[in-house]
């Protein structure tokens, strides 16, 4: 289902709050089918993002360390990676 969500467990440095929220937001968009919530459903959409973000934090805190980093280290949205990609292009 959410193939484009970056693996967050085992990143060095650890996933930031912003990365966790972005993954939660992408998940909620996919599940709900809503890309830009309207005023009528914005409250429910944002509540779901907060709940998934909190649950993701709990999950990452509860899991043991990874033996090897995920294939997507570091996530493409990290500033240093974006700068390297921009310098290449």
Short mmCIF file of C-alpha atoms in Angstrom, two decimals:
data_model
loop_
_atom_site.label_atom_id
_atom_site.label_comp_id
_atom_site.label_asym_id
_atom_site.label_seq_id
_atom_site.Cartn_x
_atom_site.Cartn_y
_atom_site.Cartn_z
CA UNK A 1 0.00 0.00 0.00
CA UNK A 2 2.30 2.88 1.04
CA UNK A 3 5.38 1.92 -0.92
CA UNK A 4 6.84 5.43 -0.87
CA UNK A 5 6.93 5.79 2.90
CA UNK A 6 10.55 5.68 4.03
CA UNK A 7 11.61 3.12 6.61
CA UNK A 8 12.30 5.06 9.78
CA UNK A 9 13.71 2.39 12.09
CA UNK A 10 17.47 2.23 12.33
CA UNK A 11 18.34 5.52 10.67
CA UNK A 12 21.58 7.24 11.63
CA UNK A 13 20.91 9.85 12.84
CA UNK A 14 17.55 8.72 14.17
CA UNK A 15 14.36 9.73 12.38
CA UNK A 16 13.26 13.24 13.29
CA UNK A 17 9.82 14.23 14.53
CA UNK A 18 9.21 15.88 11.15
CA UNK A 19 10.10 12.67 9.27
CA UNK A 20 7.79 10.62 11.47
CA UNK A 21 4.93 13.09 10.99
CA UNK A 22 5.52 13.18 7.21
CA UNK A 23 5.27 9.38 7.06
CA UNK A 24 2.09 9.47 9.17
CA UNK A 25 0.59 12.18 6.94
CA UNK A 26 1.40 10.18 3.80
CA UNK A 27 -0.21 7.08 5.33
CA UNK A 28 -3.38 8.97 6.27
CA UNK A 29 -3.59 10.49 2.78
CA UNK A 30 -3.33 7.05 1.22
CA UNK A 31 -5.84 5.38 3.53
CA UNK A 32 -8.39 8.21 3.39
CA UNK A 33 -7.98 9.04 -0.27
CA UNK A 34 -7.80 12.71 0.73
CA UNK A 35 -4.78 14.70 -0.42
CA UNK A 36 -5.96 18.13 0.77
CA UNK A 37 -8.60 17.92 3.50
CA UNK A 38 -11.53 20.31 3.24
CA UNK A 39 -12.75 22.36 6.17
CA UNK A 40 -15.39 19.69 6.81
CA UNK A 41 -12.89 16.87 7.30
CA UNK A 42 -9.71 18.70 8.31
CA UNK A 43 -10.18 18.09 12.04
CA UNK A 44 -10.63 14.32 11.59
CA UNK A 45 -7.70 14.18 9.16
CA UNK A 46 -5.32 16.05 11.49
CA UNK A 47 -6.46 13.99 14.50
CA UNK A 48 -5.62 10.83 12.55
CA UNK A 49 -2.18 12.23 11.63
CA UNK A 50 -1.50 13.01 15.31
CA UNK A 51 -2.61 9.53 16.39
CA UNK A 52 -0.48 7.74 13.79
CA UNK A 53 2.50 9.98 14.60
CA UNK A 54 2.22 9.18 18.31
CA UNK A 55 1.81 5.46 17.63
CA UNK A 56 4.83 5.49 15.32
CA UNK A 57 6.94 7.16 18.03
CA UNK A 58 5.82 4.47 20.50
CA UNK A 59 6.62 1.70 18.03
CA UNK A 60 10.09 3.02 17.18
CA UNK A 61 10.87 3.46 20.89
CA UNK A 62 9.73 -0.11 21.69
CA UNK A 63 11.60 -1.91 18.89
CA UNK A 64 15.16 -3.18 19.41
CA UNK A 65 18.08 -1.73 17.45
CA UNK A 66 18.39 -2.89 13.85
CA UNK A 67 21.38 -5.02 12.90
CA UNK A 68 21.65 -3.24 9.57
CA UNK A 69 20.29 0.07 8.39
CA UNK A 70 17.28 0.23 6.08
CA UNK A 71 17.91 0.45 2.34
CA UNK A 72 16.76 4.06 2.25
CA UNK A 73 19.39 5.64 4.51
CA UNK A 74 19.15 8.57 4.82
CA UNK A 75 15.65 9.53 3.69
CA UNK A 76 15.60 11.65 0.57
CA UNK A 77 13.83 14.50 2.33
CA UNK A 78 16.78 15.18 4.63
CA UNK A 79 18.39 18.55 3.80
CA UNK A 80 21.90 17.20 3.32
CA UNK A 81 20.66 14.63 0.81
CA UNK A 82 18.57 17.17 -1.07
CA UNK A 83 21.64 19.45 -1.29
CA UNK A 84 23.78 16.61 -2.70
CA UNK A 85 21.11 15.75 -5.28
CA UNK A 86 20.77 19.43 -6.29
CA UNK A 87 24.57 19.74 -6.64
CA UNK A 88 24.64 16.75 -9.01
CA UNK A 89 21.85 18.12 -11.22
#
